[in-house]
């Protein structure tokens, strides 16, 4: 039994090590992917558009990417596959990006943040969505806003979170085709934040499900799941909470990359982020209440159990005593020899029984 | 049974989807009503007044509404029916309102907020009132303060919250007929905030009711209702808390739309908002105490149950033992053959019984 | 039973309505008394003094009051009876006071606050004192500092809180006769705050009393009283907490009505207010500890009950079993026919009994 | 019993009155000692030193004290005995100290604070030390930094807290003989704060002691002592917490009485004060954990008790039932007349007994 | 038993004394080592490097150390052995360091802090690492950044935390050989902070281990270990939390010793420090949840115990009563003499037994 436990204890160590330790001791600015997805070649997709036209293509060389600068289009460059460290490092060099940024781009443990540089604004976000089994999937991503382009780095090529934006560019819906790269940056950020609401819904469903089970069937497994939910909410808060502060910084920045018109729209995302944070706060309190409720229902069950025991014992122990009395073998026990003694005793016992029932009824225990 | 549970689990999903997801993927600035009230044509009512005269009428065209600008009156334009998205969009275009504002106007999930623009001040509020069954009804509403007019957008045409203001305009009571549109804005805000007190009263009643029940009859249902109350207070805090901060911003704004005289009055609403927030805070703590009280009363009941069991068992188990002794069938048991053995045993048992009673009495268990 | 409960539920509604709703729908600035004291004519008392002389009299007309401006004295004008709304409204008009101030003066629900105007400083306070039965009485009051005078509005004419100040004016003790109206304002404020200490003492007594009872006799009623105490402390915090912030504002104001010398004294009251707030905070934590203690003592009692039960049952159930064995009627039970069987069984049972006692002793349950 | 309780209730009232009420109603600036030490004549001790020489003497007249100004020495004037109000009032007058300061000097309820005046800096501190029985003693003290001197007012003449400083002056150790009065002020403050660590040690010992007892022997008295500890920590926080803020103010002051070099040293005391506050915070959390631990150990004990009861009852009640069966007196009970019935029954009972033991063993209850 | 307890109580006193009291009463600036490691001679190691070359050597005299100033290299001077107070004091004097700094350098109780002086920046940190038994070791260390050199003071000469930096200097990896002393300072700080992640991993493992045990086997020892974990997390927070604030100060300083380029890198460490603090916060909440979980599982076990008792007692007590009835010795008990009475009673008892089982099954207790 000890071996199994030790075995279990070692396992998380291994996992933890992979999470924190891969980069330890390396020089700052080293581009090391520390995520769990398997190694793959980066896949690049460019959407270039202006008011007149838009096209989407896969570039074959780095140069093709860099060329966006002179194209007269707004370019949305999507690089999927953060494990391709070399590719990302080269691309970064070509675009004059700070190595620290590239490091954060591939570091899936990096918390959400905004860093402003002279020529670009760098943001790390967590894309959250539900997989087919309604599990919450966390995807690390980074966005770089440069003049006339937004670079998006993500772990997986597939991504329906941005489909709405892609569609709006293609169909010339809304403002995106008429605005600059900063509006695209906003639109993508807006899509990410909007998706958080789906996650909140999923949490709310879980809370509501647990609420019902707490009342109907407070088994230990429910407590376990409440605790798991609390941990999930804690984890989400950590991934989502910083976003609000980041948007505030984008709104307050004096960096010319973000135009005044776009800030009005950022204020709108800010509202959403604020609402999400408040909702998470409420979920936190609700999951605490769930545990409280669980404990109170447990006490309840205990009370019920105790009542059954008390009623059974209180009724039958005295009756058994009476029966015991007349089971004694004394030579001289006058009652034993009376004609109706036995029936009188039955009468007494039935009266006691009924009296007890009545007493417990009045106490509200029945 | 599994099917039912799954069924229940799906239901909230549907509901949640309707709450959060209707707008997902759409371009910002899209005017989409996401509330639960049924579709209806917007109903407009205008109250136009100045010091000399006042009149109330229903305009038939959009132009009739827009004309307020040159009328020399202060106009209170009430638009009821947020589901009429097209109408609101057209009206907004005519008045040069930002599409983002119109989006927030019909988005019933929008949290309360104040947005200042150059020519107008936009506020989202939650009107709270009790329906016939004393349930708290939440109505989303938006107010736009422009020069010489206040536009009020609400979900339902019927609305007695503003009746007092309407009356004061009609009867020339108070200051409203002598002041500008900013005072009207304040008066409406004041009416909304004043109504929050009614909601607080209703919560207080619920708390007091539950308090009594916790003492008299701490059944599990009471715990369930305490938790529901906690959730309700959380929900109200979320709808009401931002209002205080919004009023502070109105007082501190340098926007000429709000005159200095009116700020004195806003300070007064600020007092009310502060009091409401403090009261909500206290209700929060009180609902937590309720749960604590419930748990302590449950323990109490348990103690009582245990005492009954202990007293019954402690008294009768030893007596039954004694009876058991003299029910044994040994050939040589001298006591059985004494003249008064039986009565001596009775004596012993009665002494024990009385001794036990006395002992429990002294312990305070009886 | 339902009817009674409904009846009880309605009652608080009525009360709550009288608290919050009397003023609803009225124009701001309407002077409406919402307190519970019965209607009475305002009683006015003026103390006028300067370094040379002092006199105290009851003015008969409003004019007599207004005349203080040219009297060359510092005047302390005490108006008792907030239900006399008309009188207060007229007085306010004569003195050019803002109607909003008069509204707050008679609104007993108004929370403590300081409002500065150009010519006067207005403060709302709560006077707290113990009545004959040591119940805490809350009296709403307002003070207006104008040049050369302080107006004091209170609900009841009798008021020993200010007796010390009155005495010091009469006997020329301390600095009050040599200083201006701002010092009088300070002295009255100081008297109010000093009285809060009496309230704290009363709370401390209650806490200490409950502490003892929690240890000696943790009956449910004690829990009920702890909860009531918690509510009382919450209520007091709400009435007293703002005072500290108000004094800070008086110290930091640049209003010439408050002279620099007086601010030194205000710093002293500030110390007291800080101490009171800290003490209230501690009382809050102590009342929470009380509940915790109560719960732990309840568990204790339960433990004790369970021990008695367990000891009684563990000792006598096995013994009864043994007696039961030899009460069986098998034809062939050799032990029954031995000479000393009965006494051997007694021996066994006594050994078991003593062994059990010893076992429980060693476990520390006896 | 009621009389005793009333008696007990009265006692704290008396105490509280002496704490809060002695000064009530008096004019601000009245010098009234409100401590509990008995009246005594103030004892004055002067240590005068400069780089060349140092001497210590007891002055006989007030003038002798005042003369320090022209002596060319740094003077440390120690006045012990705050109950000698007259002496302190006269001394204050001679030194031109504000009466409010003198009031706070003798007011042992005054919380720690720093007040800056043009010519002097006034500080109130709490000296904390352990008496012979390791009880924490609180001594109120005040320090006034004037040019070339520090006045120290304390309740008791004996005071080993400052012995280190005295020694350093005498032996010319460290920097004190080479620096000004502000350094002396710092050195004394440093000594006071250093002594707080001794108090922390004592608290830590208590926590560790209680921790052990909670595990070994969670009797109700332990809970009582945990609560007492919590209260003691609360009390200490109140006395010690403000000191950190006070030192910050001394560091940030622009008052020339405190030189720039001395501020470096004050930063050092600040570190200590910060550490003390953090430690107190941790002790607070630890004392809360203690209570939690106590509750969990109580539950534990209860579980253990219940297990004993359940095992005993579950084993012997069925056995007793079997014995009861064969104690019935039916005419036709075939088993009774078999040869080995009795022994078969014994066999069944022993099997049941062993089976039960095995079952409970497997459940981990044995 | 009392003696042992007293003995235990004395022990922590001794320890605490060694922690806090060694320095009490000494003049500020006295260099006194208060750690627990044994006295040893300081061991010095210098790494000197510039873009062209690097060498590592052990200097033999103090002068050899001081010479770094004119060497044209960046020097990393590592002094191990804080107990060698004299050596450190002399070195400090030679380098013109403030005695207060030297005091903090050897004071292992000093909390982390940054102090800026004109010519140098002084920082105190806690190096945390796991020893061979996975225990967390805390090592006090200080770093001084002067022009062209970083002095590192540590308790132990061995130290693999900095091995990565040493390696990067030797192999000319990363930026360190091309940058100044401020970058070296950053690189060392980065190494320290990176190592904190290892500690976090170890804590996480403990939490996960305890989580499993809480579910599988909630024995009192688990509660004890949860409390120990809580204390450990508290201790770590105290050592680690200030670091974030310190880095913020380094980033915001205008001291020319830290160049603008280096601040970009410090921002990176800041991210890590923020993440560590957030993680510690989460661990804190998780350890609280653990205790909650433990309590709920205890209640669970209790419920289970009670159910067994209730089922056993409820089934067999009535049956025993029936057997008792027919064990009575009345002369006239008709049932006893019927042919099948015995078997009818068996039938009744078996029905009762089955009925009870069914009842408990339906209640979900089986």
Tab-separated table of C-alpha atoms in Angstrom, chain D residues 130 134 160-161 164-165 168 173-175 183 186 190 194-195 197-198 200-201 204-205 208-209 211-213 215-216 225 264-265 267-268 271-272 274-275 278-279 282-283 285-286 289-290 292-293 295-297 299-300 302-303 306-307 309-310 313-315 317-318 320-321 324-335 356 359-360 363 365, chain E residues 5 8-10 12-13 15-17 19-21 23-29 98-100 103-104 107 109-111 113 115-117 218-220 223-224 227 230-231 234-235 237-238 242 284 288 291 294-295 298 301-302 304-306 308-309 312-313 316-317 319-320 322-324 326-329 335-339 341-343 345-346 349:
chain	number	residue	atom	x	y	z
D	130	UNK	CA	6.918	40.587	30.975
D	134	UNK	CA	5.606	36.083	32.511
D	160	UNK	CA	15.008	48.087	32.426
D	161	UNK	CA	13.827	48.599	28.833
D	164	UNK	CA	20.801	49.375	27.225
D	165	UNK	CA	20.653	52.979	26.061
D	168	UNK	CA	25.684	52.943	25.855
D	173	UNK	CA	29.344	52.736	22.946
D	174	UNK	CA	27.848	53.227	19.520
D	175	UNK	CA	26.846	56.524	18.088
D	183	UNK	CA	19.303	60.162	17.820
D	186	UNK	CA	15.435	57.148	17.986
D	190	UNK	CA	14.348	51.445	19.108
D	194	UNK	CA	13.011	45.806	20.325
D	195	UNK	CA	11.220	44.885	23.511
D	197	UNK	CA	9.963	41.038	20.226
D	198	UNK	CA	10.098	39.646	23.762
D	200	UNK	CA	6.027	38.151	20.556
D	201	UNK	CA	8.183	35.336	21.879
D	204	UNK	CA	4.568	32.257	20.366
D	205	UNK	CA	5.287	30.095	23.392
D	208	UNK	CA	2.974	26.388	20.794
D	209	UNK	CA	1.841	25.281	24.224
D	211	UNK	CA	-1.050	23.611	19.974
D	212	UNK	CA	0.297	20.657	21.893
D	213	UNK	CA	-2.607	20.637	24.285
D	215	UNK	CA	-3.699	17.606	20.109
D	216	UNK	CA	-3.144	15.857	23.421
D	225	UNK	CA	-7.532	29.746	26.677
D	264	UNK	CA	18.455	56.166	8.076
D	265	UNK	CA	18.268	54.685	11.554
D	267	UNK	CA	14.250	53.160	8.535
D	268	UNK	CA	15.831	50.371	10.514
D	271	UNK	CA	11.846	47.307	9.367
D	272	UNK	CA	11.422	45.942	12.870
D	274	UNK	CA	6.956	45.962	9.919
D	275	UNK	CA	8.211	42.577	10.982
D	278	UNK	CA	3.498	40.814	10.135
D	279	UNK	CA	4.234	38.460	12.989
D	282	UNK	CA	0.483	35.497	11.547
D	283	UNK	CA	-0.214	34.896	15.232
D	285	UNK	CA	-4.170	33.447	11.837
D	286	UNK	CA	-2.483	30.826	13.948
D	289	UNK	CA	-6.247	27.740	13.202
D	290	UNK	CA	-5.923	26.609	16.802
D	292	UNK	CA	-10.283	25.110	14.040
D	293	UNK	CA	-7.944	22.371	15.189
D	295	UNK	CA	-13.037	21.746	16.837
D	296	UNK	CA	-11.675	19.044	14.560
D	297	UNK	CA	-10.149	17.184	17.479
D	299	UNK	CA	-15.185	15.822	16.381
D	300	UNK	CA	-12.516	13.206	16.421
D	302	UNK	CA	-16.801	12.158	19.341
D	303	UNK	CA	-16.166	9.800	16.470
D	306	UNK	CA	-19.436	6.718	18.816
D	307	UNK	CA	-17.344	3.910	17.448
D	309	UNK	CA	-20.728	2.521	21.395
D	310	UNK	CA	-21.545	1.199	17.954
D	313	UNK	CA	-24.032	-2.392	20.755
D	314	UNK	CA	-23.757	-3.975	17.318
D	315	UNK	CA	-22.028	-7.006	18.711
D	317	UNK	CA	-27.545	-6.634	20.894
D	318	UNK	CA	-27.929	-9.448	18.318
D	320	UNK	CA	-28.718	-10.890	23.463
D	321	UNK	CA	-31.552	-11.365	21.029
D	324	UNK	CA	-33.688	-14.065	24.440
D	325	UNK	CA	-35.120	-16.467	21.845
D	326	UNK	CA	-34.142	-19.509	23.839
D	327	UNK	CA	-35.322	-17.940	27.041
D	328	UNK	CA	-38.896	-18.062	25.755
D	329	UNK	CA	-41.253	-20.392	27.524
D	330	UNK	CA	-43.130	-21.936	24.608
D	331	UNK	CA	-44.197	-25.502	25.203
D	332	UNK	CA	-42.969	-26.603	21.835
D	333	UNK	CA	-39.452	-25.398	21.090
D	334	UNK	CA	-37.686	-28.391	19.520
D	335	UNK	CA	-34.172	-26.905	19.765
D	356	UNK	CA	-18.586	-8.719	13.688
D	359	UNK	CA	-16.263	-6.625	9.887
D	360	UNK	CA	-15.349	-3.695	12.134
D	363	UNK	CA	-13.959	-0.951	8.288
D	365	UNK	CA	-12.961	0.996	13.369
E	5	UNK	CA	5.019	19.742	29.664
E	8	UNK	CA	8.525	21.346	26.437
E	9	UNK	CA	7.344	24.809	27.198
E	10	UNK	CA	10.799	25.943	28.141
E	12	UNK	CA	10.716	27.002	22.520
E	13	UNK	CA	11.549	29.834	24.867
E	15	UNK	CA	14.858	28.841	20.724
E	16	UNK	CA	12.840	32.012	20.516
E	17	UNK	CA	15.378	33.811	22.624
E	19	UNK	CA	16.021	34.148	17.417
E	20	UNK	CA	14.963	37.509	18.709
E	21	UNK	CA	16.998	38.396	21.717
E	23	UNK	CA	20.766	41.587	19.503
E	24	UNK	CA	18.546	43.240	22.107
E	25	UNK	CA	20.097	46.185	23.884
E	26	UNK	CA	22.991	46.493	21.438
E	27	UNK	CA	23.616	49.712	19.550
E	28	UNK	CA	22.129	49.885	16.039
E	29	UNK	CA	24.747	49.083	13.452
E	98	UNK	CA	26.861	51.814	6.022
E	99	UNK	CA	27.100	49.762	9.270
E	100	UNK	CA	23.310	49.366	9.234
E	103	UNK	CA	24.006	44.553	10.432
E	104	UNK	CA	21.167	43.504	8.124
E	107	UNK	CA	20.949	39.316	10.663
E	109	UNK	CA	15.922	37.404	10.780
E	110	UNK	CA	15.931	40.474	8.563
E	111	UNK	CA	12.972	40.379	6.200
E	113	UNK	CA	14.106	44.486	1.541
E	115	UNK	CA	17.625	49.931	0.428
E	116	UNK	CA	19.030	52.491	-1.971
E	117	UNK	CA	22.078	54.522	-1.117
E	218	UNK	CA	-9.050	11.274	7.392
E	219	UNK	CA	-7.183	10.398	10.572
E	220	UNK	CA	-6.281	13.165	13.051
E	223	UNK	CA	-5.430	17.391	10.172
E	224	UNK	CA	-2.183	17.991	11.987
E	227	UNK	CA	-2.220	22.733	9.817
E	230	UNK	CA	-0.862	26.109	6.414
E	231	UNK	CA	1.891	27.360	8.689
E	234	UNK	CA	2.250	31.416	5.845
E	235	UNK	CA	5.995	31.363	6.481
E	237	UNK	CA	4.430	34.121	2.012
E	238	UNK	CA	6.290	36.199	4.528
E	242	UNK	CA	7.953	41.366	-0.242
E	284	UNK	CA	-3.416	29.317	0.996
E	288	UNK	CA	-8.085	26.055	3.898
E	291	UNK	CA	-9.309	21.492	6.344
E	294	UNK	CA	-11.294	17.011	6.321
E	295	UNK	CA	-14.101	18.193	8.570
E	298	UNK	CA	-15.116	13.341	9.454
E	301	UNK	CA	-17.539	8.861	8.863
E	302	UNK	CA	-19.628	9.775	11.860
E	304	UNK	CA	-21.676	6.057	8.665
E	305	UNK	CA	-20.954	4.933	12.217
E	306	UNK	CA	-24.311	6.218	13.380
E	308	UNK	CA	-24.596	1.076	11.535
E	309	UNK	CA	-25.579	1.606	15.142
E	312	UNK	CA	-28.412	-2.772	14.349
E	313	UNK	CA	-30.300	-1.321	17.288
E	316	UNK	CA	-32.709	-6.115	17.156
E	317	UNK	CA	-34.171	-4.148	20.011
E	319	UNK	CA	-36.991	-8.441	18.261
E	320	UNK	CA	-35.435	-8.815	21.673
E	322	UNK	CA	-40.717	-9.910	21.500
E	323	UNK	CA	-38.460	-12.658	22.805
E	324	UNK	CA	-38.668	-11.013	26.219
E	326	UNK	CA	-42.514	-14.875	25.747
E	327	UNK	CA	-39.858	-15.301	28.368
E	328	UNK	CA	-42.244	-14.018	31.007
E	329	UNK	CA	-43.389	-16.455	33.599
E	335	UNK	CA	-49.782	-18.329	23.234
E	336	UNK	CA	-47.177	-20.392	25.025
E	337	UNK	CA	-49.299	-23.454	24.916
E	338	UNK	CA	-50.391	-23.391	21.276
E	339	UNK	CA	-48.907	-25.957	18.963
E	341	UNK	CA	-46.709	-20.478	18.843
E	342	UNK	CA	-42.962	-20.700	18.700
E	343	UNK	CA	-42.914	-20.847	14.933
E	345	UNK	CA	-43.222	-15.855	16.711
E	346	UNK	CA	-40.278	-16.731	14.498
E	349	UNK	CA	-39.693	-11.738	13.911
